[in-house]
CSV table of C-alpha atoms in Angstrom, one decimal:
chain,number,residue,atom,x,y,z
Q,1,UNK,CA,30.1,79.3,-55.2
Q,2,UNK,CA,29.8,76.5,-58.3
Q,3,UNK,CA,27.4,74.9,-60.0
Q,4,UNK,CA,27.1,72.3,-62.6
Q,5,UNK,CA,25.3,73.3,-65.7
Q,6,UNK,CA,23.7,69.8,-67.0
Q,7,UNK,CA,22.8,68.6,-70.5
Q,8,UNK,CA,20.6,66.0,-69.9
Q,9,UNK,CA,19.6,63.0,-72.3
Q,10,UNK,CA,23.2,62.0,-73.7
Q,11,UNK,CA,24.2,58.4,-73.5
Q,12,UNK,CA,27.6,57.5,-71.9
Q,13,UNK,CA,30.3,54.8,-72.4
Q,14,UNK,CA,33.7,53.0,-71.6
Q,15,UNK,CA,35.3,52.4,-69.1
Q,16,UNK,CA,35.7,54.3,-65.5
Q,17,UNK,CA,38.2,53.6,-62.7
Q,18,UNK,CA,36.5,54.3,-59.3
Q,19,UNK,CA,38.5,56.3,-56.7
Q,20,UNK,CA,39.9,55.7,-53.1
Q,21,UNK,CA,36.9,55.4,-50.6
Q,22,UNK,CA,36.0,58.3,-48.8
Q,23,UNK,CA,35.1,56.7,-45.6
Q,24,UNK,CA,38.1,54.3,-45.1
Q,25,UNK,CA,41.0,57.4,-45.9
Q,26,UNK,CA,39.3,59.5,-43.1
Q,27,UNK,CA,39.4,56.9,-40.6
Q,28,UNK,CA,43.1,55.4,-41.7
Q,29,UNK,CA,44.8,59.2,-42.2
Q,30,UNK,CA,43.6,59.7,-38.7
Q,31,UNK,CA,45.1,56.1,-37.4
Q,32,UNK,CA,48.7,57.8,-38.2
Q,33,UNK,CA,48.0,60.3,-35.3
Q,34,UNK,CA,49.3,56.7,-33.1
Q,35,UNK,CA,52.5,56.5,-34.3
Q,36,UNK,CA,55.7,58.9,-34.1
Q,37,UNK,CA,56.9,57.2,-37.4
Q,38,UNK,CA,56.0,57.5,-41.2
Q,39,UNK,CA,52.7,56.4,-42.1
Q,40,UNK,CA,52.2,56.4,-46.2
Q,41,UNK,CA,48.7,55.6,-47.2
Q,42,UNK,CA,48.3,55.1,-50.9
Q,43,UNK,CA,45.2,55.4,-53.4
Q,44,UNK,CA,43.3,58.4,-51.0
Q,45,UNK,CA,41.1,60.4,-52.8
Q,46,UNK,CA,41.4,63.9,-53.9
Q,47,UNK,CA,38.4,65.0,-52.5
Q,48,UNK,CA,37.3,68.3,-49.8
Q,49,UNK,CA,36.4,66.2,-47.1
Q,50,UNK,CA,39.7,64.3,-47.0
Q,51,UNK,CA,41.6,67.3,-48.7
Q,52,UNK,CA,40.1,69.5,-45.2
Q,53,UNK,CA,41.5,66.9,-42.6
Q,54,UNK,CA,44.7,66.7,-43.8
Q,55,UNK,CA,45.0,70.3,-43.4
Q,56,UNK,CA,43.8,70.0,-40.4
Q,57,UNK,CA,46.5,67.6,-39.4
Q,58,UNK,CA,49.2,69.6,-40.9
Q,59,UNK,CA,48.1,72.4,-38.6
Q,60,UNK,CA,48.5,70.7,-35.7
Q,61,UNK,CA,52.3,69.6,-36.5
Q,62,UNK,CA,51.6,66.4,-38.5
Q,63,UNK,CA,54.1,66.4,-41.2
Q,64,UNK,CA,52.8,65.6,-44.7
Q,65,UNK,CA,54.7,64.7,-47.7
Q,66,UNK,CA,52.6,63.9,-51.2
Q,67,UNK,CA,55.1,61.2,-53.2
Q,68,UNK,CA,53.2,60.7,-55.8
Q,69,UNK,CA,49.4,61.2,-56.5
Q,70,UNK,CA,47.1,59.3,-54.4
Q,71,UNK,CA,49.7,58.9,-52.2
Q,72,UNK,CA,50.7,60.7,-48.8
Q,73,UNK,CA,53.2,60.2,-46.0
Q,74,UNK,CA,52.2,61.1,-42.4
Q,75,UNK,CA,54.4,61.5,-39.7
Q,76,UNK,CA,52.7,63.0,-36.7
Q,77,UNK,CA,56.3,62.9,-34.2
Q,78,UNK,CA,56.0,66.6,-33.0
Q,79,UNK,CA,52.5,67.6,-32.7
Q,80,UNK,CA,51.4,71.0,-31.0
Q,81,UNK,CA,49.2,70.2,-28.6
Q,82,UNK,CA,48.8,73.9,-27.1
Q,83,UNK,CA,46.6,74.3,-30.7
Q,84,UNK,CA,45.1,71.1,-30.3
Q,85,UNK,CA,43.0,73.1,-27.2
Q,86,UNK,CA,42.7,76.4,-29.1
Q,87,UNK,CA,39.4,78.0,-30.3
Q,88,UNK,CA,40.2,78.1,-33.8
Q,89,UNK,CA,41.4,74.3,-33.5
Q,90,UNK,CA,38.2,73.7,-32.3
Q,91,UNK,CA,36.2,75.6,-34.8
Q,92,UNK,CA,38.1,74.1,-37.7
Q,93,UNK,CA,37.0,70.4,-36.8
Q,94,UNK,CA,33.1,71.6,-35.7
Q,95,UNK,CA,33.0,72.1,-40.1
Q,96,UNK,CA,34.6,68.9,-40.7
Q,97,UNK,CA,32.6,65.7,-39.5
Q,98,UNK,CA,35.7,63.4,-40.5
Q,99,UNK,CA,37.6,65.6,-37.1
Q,100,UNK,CA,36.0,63.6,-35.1
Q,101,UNK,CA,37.9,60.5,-36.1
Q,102,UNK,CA,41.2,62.1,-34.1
Q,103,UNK,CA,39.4,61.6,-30.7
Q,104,UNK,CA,40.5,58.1,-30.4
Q,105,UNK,CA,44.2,58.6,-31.6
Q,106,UNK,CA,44.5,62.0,-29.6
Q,107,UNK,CA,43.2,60.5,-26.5
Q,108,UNK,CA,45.4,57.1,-27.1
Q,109,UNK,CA,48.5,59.0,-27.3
Q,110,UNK,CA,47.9,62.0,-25.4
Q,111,UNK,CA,45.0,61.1,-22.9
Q,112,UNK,CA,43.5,64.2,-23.9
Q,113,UNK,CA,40.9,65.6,-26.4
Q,114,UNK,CA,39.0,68.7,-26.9
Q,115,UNK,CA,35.9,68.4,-29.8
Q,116,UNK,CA,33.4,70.4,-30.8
Q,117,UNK,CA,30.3,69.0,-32.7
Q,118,UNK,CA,31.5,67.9,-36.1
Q,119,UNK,CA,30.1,69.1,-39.3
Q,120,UNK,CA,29.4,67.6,-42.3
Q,121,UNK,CA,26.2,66.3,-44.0
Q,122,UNK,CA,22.8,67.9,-43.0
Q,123,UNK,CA,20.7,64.1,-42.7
Q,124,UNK,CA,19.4,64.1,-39.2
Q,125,UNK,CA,20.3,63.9,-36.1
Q,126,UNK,CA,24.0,62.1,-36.1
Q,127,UNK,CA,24.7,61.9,-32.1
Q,128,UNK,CA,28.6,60.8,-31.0
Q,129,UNK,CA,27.0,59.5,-27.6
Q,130,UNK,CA,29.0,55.8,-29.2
Q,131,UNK,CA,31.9,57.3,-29.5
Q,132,UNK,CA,31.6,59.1,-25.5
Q,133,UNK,CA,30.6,55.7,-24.1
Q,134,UNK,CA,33.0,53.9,-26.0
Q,135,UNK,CA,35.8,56.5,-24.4
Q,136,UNK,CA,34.2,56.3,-21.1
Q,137,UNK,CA,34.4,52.5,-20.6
Q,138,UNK,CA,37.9,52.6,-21.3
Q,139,UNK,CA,38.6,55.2,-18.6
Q,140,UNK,CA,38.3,58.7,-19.5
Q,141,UNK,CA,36.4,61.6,-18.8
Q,142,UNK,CA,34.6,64.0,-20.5
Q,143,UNK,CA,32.4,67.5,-19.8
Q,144,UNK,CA,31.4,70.4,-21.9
Q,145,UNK,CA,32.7,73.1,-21.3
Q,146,UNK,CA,30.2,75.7,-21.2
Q,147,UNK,CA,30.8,79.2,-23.2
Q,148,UNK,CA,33.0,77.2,-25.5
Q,149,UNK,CA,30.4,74.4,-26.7
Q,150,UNK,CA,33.1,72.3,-26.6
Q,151,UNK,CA,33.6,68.7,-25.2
Q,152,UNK,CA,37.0,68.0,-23.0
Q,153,UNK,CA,37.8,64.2,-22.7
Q,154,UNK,CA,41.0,63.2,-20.4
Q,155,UNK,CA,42.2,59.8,-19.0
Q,156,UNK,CA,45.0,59.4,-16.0
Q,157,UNK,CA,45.2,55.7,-18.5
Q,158,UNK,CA,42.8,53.8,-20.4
Q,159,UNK,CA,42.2,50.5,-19.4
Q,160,UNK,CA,40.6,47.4,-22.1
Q,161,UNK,CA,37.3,46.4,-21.2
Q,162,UNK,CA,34.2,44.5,-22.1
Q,163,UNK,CA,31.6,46.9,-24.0
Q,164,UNK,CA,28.5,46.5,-26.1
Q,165,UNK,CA,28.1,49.3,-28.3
Q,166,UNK,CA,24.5,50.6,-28.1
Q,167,UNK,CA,24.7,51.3,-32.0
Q,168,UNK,CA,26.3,49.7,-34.8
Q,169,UNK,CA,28.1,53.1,-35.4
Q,170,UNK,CA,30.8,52.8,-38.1
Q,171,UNK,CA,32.8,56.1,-36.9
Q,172,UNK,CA,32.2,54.9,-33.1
Q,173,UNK,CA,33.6,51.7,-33.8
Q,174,UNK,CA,36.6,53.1,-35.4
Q,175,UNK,CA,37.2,55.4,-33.1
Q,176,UNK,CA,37.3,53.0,-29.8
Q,177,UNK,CA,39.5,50.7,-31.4
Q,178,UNK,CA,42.1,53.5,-32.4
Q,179,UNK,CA,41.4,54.2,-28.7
Q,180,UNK,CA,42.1,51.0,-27.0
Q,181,UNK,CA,45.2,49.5,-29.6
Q,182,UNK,CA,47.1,51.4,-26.7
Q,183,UNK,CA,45.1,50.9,-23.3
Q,184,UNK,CA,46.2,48.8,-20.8
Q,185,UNK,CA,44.8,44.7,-21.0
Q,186,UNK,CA,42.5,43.8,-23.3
Q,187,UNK,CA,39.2,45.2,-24.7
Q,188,UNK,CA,36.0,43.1,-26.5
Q,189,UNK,CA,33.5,45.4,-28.3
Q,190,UNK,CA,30.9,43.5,-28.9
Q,191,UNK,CA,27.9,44.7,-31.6
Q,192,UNK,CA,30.9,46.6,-33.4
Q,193,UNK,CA,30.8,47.9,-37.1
Q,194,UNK,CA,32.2,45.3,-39.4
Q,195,UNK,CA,32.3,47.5,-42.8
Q,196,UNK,CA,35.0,47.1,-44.9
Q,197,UNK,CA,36.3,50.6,-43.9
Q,198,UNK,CA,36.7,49.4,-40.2
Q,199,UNK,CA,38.4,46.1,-41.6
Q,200,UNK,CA,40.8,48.1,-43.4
Q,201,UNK,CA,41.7,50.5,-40.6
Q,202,UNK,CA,42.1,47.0,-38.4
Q,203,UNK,CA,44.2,45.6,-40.9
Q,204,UNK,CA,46.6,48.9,-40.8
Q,205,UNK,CA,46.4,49.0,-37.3
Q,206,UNK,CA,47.9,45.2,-37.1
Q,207,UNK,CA,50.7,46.4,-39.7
Q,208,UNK,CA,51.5,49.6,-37.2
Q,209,UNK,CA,52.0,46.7,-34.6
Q,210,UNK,CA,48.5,46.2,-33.1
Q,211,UNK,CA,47.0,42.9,-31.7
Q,212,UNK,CA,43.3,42.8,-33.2
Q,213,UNK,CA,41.2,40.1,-33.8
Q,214,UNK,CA,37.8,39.2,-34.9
Q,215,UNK,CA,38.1,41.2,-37.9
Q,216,UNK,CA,34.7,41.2,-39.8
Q,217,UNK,CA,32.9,40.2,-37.3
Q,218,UNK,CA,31.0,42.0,-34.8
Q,219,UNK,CA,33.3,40.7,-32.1
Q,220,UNK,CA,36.5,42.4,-31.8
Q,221,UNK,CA,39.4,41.6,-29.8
Q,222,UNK,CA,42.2,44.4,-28.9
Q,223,UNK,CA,45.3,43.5,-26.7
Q,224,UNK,CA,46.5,47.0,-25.7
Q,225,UNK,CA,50.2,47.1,-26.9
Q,226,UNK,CA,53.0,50.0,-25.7
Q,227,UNK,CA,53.5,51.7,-29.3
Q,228,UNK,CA,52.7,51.4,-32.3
Q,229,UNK,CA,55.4,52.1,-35.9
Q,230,UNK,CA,55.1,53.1,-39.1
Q,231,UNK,CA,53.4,51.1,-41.9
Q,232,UNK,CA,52.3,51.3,-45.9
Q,233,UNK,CA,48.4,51.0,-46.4
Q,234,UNK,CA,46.4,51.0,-49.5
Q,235,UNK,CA,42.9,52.4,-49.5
Q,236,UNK,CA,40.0,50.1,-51.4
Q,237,UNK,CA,37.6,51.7,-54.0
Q,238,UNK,CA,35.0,53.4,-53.0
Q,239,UNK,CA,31.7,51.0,-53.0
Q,240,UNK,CA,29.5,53.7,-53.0
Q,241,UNK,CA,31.2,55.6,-56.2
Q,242,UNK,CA,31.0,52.3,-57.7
Q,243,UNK,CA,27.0,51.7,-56.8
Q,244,UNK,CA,26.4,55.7,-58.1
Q,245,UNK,CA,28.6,54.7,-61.4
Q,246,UNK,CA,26.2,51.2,-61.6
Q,247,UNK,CA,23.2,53.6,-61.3
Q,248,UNK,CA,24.5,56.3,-63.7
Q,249,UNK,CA,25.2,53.1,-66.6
Q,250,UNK,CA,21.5,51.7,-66.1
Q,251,UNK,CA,19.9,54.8,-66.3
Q,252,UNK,CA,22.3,56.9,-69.5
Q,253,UNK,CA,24.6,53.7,-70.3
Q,254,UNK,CA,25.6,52.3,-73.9
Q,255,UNK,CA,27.7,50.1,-71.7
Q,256,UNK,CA,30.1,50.6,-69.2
Q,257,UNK,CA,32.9,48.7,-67.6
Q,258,UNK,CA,33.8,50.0,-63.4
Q,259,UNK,CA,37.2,48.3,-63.4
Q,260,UNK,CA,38.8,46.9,-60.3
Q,261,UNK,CA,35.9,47.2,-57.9
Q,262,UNK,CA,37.3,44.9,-55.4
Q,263,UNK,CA,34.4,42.8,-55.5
Q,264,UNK,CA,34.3,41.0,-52.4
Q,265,UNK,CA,34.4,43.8,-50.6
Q,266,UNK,CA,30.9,45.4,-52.0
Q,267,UNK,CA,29.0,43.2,-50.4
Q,268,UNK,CA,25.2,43.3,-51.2
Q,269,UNK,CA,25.0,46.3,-53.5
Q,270,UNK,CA,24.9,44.7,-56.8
Q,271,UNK,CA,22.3,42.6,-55.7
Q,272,UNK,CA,20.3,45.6,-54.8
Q,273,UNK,CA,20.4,46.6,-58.5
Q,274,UNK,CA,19.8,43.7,-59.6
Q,275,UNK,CA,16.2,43.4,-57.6
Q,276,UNK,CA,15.7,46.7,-59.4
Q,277,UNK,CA,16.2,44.7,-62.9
Q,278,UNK,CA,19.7,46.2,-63.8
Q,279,UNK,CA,21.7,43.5,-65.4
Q,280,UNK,CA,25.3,43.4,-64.2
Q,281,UNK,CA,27.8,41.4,-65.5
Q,282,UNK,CA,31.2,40.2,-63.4
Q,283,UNK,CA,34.1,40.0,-65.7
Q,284,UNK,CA,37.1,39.5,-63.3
Q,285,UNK,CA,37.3,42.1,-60.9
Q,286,UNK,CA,35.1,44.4,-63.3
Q,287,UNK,CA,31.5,45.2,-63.8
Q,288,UNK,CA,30.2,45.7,-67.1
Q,289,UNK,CA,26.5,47.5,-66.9
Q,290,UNK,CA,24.9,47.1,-70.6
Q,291,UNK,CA,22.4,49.5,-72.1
Q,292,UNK,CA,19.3,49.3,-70.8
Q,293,UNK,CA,16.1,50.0,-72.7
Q,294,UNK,CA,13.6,48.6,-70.2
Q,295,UNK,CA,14.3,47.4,-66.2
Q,296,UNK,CA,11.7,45.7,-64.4
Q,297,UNK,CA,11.7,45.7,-60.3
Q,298,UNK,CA,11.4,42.5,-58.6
Q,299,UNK,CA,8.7,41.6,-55.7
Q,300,UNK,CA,8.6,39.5,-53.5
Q,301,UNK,CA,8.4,35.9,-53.4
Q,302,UNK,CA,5.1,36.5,-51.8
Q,303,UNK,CA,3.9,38.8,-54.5
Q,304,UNK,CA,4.4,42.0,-52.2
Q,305,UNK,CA,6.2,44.8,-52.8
Q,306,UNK,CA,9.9,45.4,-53.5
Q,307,UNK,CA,11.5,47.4,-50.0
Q,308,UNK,CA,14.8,48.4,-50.2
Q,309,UNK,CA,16.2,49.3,-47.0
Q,310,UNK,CA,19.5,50.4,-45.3
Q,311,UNK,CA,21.0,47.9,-42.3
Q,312,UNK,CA,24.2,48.0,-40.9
Q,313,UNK,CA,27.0,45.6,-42.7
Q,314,UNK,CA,26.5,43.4,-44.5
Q,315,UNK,CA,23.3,45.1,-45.3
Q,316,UNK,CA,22.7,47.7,-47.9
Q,317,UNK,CA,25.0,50.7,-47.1
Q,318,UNK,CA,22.5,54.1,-46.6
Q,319,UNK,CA,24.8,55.9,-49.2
Q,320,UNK,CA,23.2,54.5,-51.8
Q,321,UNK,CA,19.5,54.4,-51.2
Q,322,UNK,CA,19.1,57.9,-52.6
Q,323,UNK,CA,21.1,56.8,-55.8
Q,324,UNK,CA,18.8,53.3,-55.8
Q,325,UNK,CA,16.0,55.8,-55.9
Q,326,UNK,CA,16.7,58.0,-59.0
Q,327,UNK,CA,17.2,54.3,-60.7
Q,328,UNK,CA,13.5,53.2,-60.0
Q,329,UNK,CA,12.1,56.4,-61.2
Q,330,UNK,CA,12.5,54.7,-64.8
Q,331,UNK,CA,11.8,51.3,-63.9
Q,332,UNK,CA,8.9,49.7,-64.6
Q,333,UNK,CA,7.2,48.8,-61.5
Q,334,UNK,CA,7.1,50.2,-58.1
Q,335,UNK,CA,9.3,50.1,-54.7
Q,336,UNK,CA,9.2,51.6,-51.4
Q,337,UNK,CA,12.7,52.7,-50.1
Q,338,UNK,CA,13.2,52.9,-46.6
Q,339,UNK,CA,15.7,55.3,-45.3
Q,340,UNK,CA,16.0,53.8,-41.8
Q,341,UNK,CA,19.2,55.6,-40.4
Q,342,UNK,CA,19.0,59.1,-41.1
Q,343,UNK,CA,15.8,61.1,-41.0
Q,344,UNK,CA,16.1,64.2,-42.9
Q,345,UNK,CA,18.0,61.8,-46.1
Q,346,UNK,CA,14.8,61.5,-48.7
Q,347,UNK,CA,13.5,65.1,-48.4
Q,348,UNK,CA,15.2,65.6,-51.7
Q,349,UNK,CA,13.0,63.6,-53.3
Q,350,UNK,CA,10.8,67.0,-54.1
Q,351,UNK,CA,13.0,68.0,-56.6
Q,352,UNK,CA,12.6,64.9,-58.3
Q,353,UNK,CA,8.8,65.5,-58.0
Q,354,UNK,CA,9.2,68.9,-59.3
Q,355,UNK,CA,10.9,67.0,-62.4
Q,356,UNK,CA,8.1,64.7,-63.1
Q,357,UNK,CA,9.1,61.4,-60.9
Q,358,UNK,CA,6.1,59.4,-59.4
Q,359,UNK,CA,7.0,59.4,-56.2
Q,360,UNK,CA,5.0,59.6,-52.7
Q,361,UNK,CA,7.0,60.6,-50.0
Q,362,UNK,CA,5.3,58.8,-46.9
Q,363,UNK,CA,7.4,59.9,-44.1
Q,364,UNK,CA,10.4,61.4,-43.3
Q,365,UNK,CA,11.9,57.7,-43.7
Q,366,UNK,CA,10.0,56.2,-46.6
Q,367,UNK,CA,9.1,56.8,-50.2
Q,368,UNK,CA,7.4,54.5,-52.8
Q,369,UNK,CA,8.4,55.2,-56.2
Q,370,UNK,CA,6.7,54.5,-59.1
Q,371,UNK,CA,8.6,54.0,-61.8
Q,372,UNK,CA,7.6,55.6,-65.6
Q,373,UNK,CA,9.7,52.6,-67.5
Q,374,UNK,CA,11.2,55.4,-69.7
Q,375,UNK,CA,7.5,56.1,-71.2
Q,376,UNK,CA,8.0,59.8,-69.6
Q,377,UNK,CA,11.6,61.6,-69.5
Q,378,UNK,CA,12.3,63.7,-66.7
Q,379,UNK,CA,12.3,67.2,-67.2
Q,380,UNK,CA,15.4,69.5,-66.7
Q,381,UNK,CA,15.2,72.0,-63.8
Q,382,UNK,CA,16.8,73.8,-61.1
Q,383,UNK,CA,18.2,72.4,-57.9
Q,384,UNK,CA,20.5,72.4,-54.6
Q,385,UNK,CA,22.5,69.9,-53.8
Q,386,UNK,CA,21.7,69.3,-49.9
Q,387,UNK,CA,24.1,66.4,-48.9
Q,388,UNK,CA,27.1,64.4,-50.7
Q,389,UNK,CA,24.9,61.6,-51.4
Q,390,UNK,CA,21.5,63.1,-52.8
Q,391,UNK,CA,23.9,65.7,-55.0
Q,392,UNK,CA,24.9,62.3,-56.8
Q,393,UNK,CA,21.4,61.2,-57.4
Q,394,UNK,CA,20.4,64.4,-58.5
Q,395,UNK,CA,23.3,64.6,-61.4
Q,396,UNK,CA,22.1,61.2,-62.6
Q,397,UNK,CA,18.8,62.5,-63.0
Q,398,UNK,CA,19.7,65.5,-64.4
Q,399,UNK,CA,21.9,63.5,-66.9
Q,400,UNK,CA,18.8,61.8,-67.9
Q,401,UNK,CA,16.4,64.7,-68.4
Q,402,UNK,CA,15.1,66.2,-71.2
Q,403,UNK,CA,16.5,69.5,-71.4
Q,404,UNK,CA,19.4,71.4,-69.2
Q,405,UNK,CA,19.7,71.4,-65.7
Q,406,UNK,CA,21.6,73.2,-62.6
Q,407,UNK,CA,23.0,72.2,-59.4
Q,408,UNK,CA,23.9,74.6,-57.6
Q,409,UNK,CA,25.8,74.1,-53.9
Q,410,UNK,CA,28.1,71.6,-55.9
Q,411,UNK,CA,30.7,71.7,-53.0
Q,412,UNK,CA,28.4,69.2,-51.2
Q,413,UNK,CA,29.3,66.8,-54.7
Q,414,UNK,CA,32.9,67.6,-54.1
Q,415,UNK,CA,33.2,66.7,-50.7
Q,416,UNK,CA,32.7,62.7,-51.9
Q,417,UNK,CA,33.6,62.5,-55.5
Q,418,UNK,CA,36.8,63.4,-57.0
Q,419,UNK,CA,36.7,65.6,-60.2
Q,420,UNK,CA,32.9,63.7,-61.5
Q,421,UNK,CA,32.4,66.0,-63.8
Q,422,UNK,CA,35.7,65.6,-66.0
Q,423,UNK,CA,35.3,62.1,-65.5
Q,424,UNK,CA,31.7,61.5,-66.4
Q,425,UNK,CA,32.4,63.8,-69.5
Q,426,UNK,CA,35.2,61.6,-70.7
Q,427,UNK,CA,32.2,59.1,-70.9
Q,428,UNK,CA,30.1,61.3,-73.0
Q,429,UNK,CA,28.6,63.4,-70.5
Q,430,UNK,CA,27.9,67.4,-70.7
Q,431,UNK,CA,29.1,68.5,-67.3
Q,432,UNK,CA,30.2,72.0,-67.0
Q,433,UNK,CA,31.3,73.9,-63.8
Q,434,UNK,CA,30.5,77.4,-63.3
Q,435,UNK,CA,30.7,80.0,-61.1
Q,436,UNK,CA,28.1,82.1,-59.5
């Protein structure tokens, strides 16, 4: 096991490149599953989560090839589908929450499946009951097998239909179009994800020789074709490495450039800083965060209190909310974040407690946080990193403590940020890794 070892308090500058996104190379690595021909998906980052499911493909026959770095070519023309049943198939993808992406693909191509329930992230109940009655409108099947805690799906064909998807689900959506690009007719799904991530896989998809339409809406369109070829793909930054890296310059910045954030594509989250007072300048395709001695939260036109809440696209992504948190501790002024998708996402906030943050944890879903406006540091400590997303916020505010700090359980970090601590060090940080 590893853990950071954390000097807090020293200021950071220049200029930081943010990596592939997370979310969009899971769901396009899996779309080469449709395809018998070369696949080469560029800018994917070098992260455990990704890293995991593409072993995971290799072991079921997809062959990989690495050109250069950041840059893999899939070709999934001889899979073994006896393995693709097997127990230790099945245990693999029940520690990977990304496995559950190949459903769609698998049951495309094959008209078969077998899934256990995925790993990842411990934030609450994360049901795939989207992604079943996704499959099942479409035509297939599916029963769990008892003994093997293990769901079988299977179609004779999969027809296109008319569904409305009970839940916004990012990972459904994905997953039912991957699933219908080769079903017979044509399929609407209506109340569908439209997050850049599921644009981007649609947009690979139409390049593989798919008929999709009402990308970025909430209304897409598939026309089932017969197969599907190879295509190039290049993955966008990750918005919410570039929200954690806009939260990291307000809180220990001398100024810091994010370069080439693809702009358009992060939507509301630099206005959520922003309502939290953090200046952010737009120079091109770059963000430049200045140092900030003092940041004041907005309210409302009303006079009310500033809420900050998650919402489906184009709302604010829930990735960030814990990061938005840490930010406010050293505001001045106060704001109640509300964690409306996951349950289980703000218990970290004791640990910032234990470090001196005014915070009042009202519910399992809502905090208010009261922020010091740098009139009280932090105070170094000890801590675990529970998810991806809280182990971020918690090496911001270890970065601005006074004093040294752990995290141990780092591998959660790993999973979504690619080599942070070298980075953030090149910066000015005081990162180390060790073991224990």
């Amino acid at each position: 096991m590893q853990s950071f070892i954390i000097e807090g308090g020293r200021r950071l500058s220049g200029t930081i490149l943010p990596q592939g996104a997370k979310n969009e190379a899971l769901e396009v690595i899996c779309a080469s599953l449709l395809t018998t021909e070369p696949v080469l998906i560029k800018n994917i980052p070098d992260i455990l989560d990704v890293n995991n499911l593409i072993l995971l493909l290799e072991s079921i026959g997809v062959k990989v090839k690495r050109p250069a770095k950041g840059e893999y070519l899939f070709q999934a023309d001889d899979l073994d589908l006896d393995y693709l049943q097997s127990d230790e198939f099945v245990s693999r993808c029940s520690s990977l929450r990304g496995s559950v992406l190949m459903i769609g693909p698998l049951l495309a191509r094959y008209h078969k499946a077998t899934i256990a329930k995925p790993g990842g992230d411990k934030i609450g109940r994360r049901r795939l009951d989207t992604h079943f009655l996704g499959f099942k409108s479409l035509g297939a099947n599916f029963e769990r097998v008892e003994g093997r805690d293990v769901f079988e799906l299977s179609a004779a064909k999969l027809k296109g239909c008319h569904m409305l998807l009970d839940e916004a689900s990012v990972t459904g959506t994905a997953n039912i179009i991957m699933s219908s690009v080769l079903a017979e007719g044509t399929t609407t799904i209506y109340n569908a994800a439209c997050e850049p991530y599921v644009q981007q896989l649609c947009h690979l998809l139409n390049n593989m020789g798919a008929q999709i339409s009402g990308i970025a809406s909430n209304l897409i369109t598939i026309v089932g074709v017969k197969k599907l070829h190879g295509a190039e793909h290049k993955v966008l930054p990750d918005m919410i490495e570039v929200g954690s890296f806009i939260g990291m310059a307000a809180m220990v910045g001398d100024g810091i450039r994010i370069k080439d954030v693809s702009l358009k594509n992060l939507g509301i989250i630099p206005d959520a800083f922003r309502r939290l007072g953090i200046r952010i300048k737009v120079e091109g395709d770059d963000l430049f965060i200045p140092r900030h001695s003092h940041y004041q939260i907005d309210s409302f036109i009303d006079g009310t209190i500033m809420t900050l809440a998650d919402a489906p696209w184009p709302g604010l992504t829930p990735d960030l909310l814990s990061v938005l948190l840490v930010v406010a501790t050293q505001a001045r002024g106060s704001v109640l974040i509300h964690q409306k998708m996951f349950e289980s996402r703000l218990f970290f906030v004791d640990k910032l407690i234990d470090m001196g943050a005014q915070i009042i944890l009202c519910d399992p879903h809502r905090a208010v946080v009261v922020g010091h406006d740098h009139k009280l540091r932090l105070r170094a400590g000890r801590m675990t990193s529970p998810d991806i997303r809280a182990g971020i916020a918690l090496l911001i505010a270890a970065m601005s403590a006074d004093g040294t700090s752990r995290i141990d359980n780092i591998a959660q970090i790993d999973r979504g940020y690619e080599d942070i601590e070298s980075r953030l060090n090149q910066l000015g940080a005081n990162i180390q890794r060790v073991e224990y």
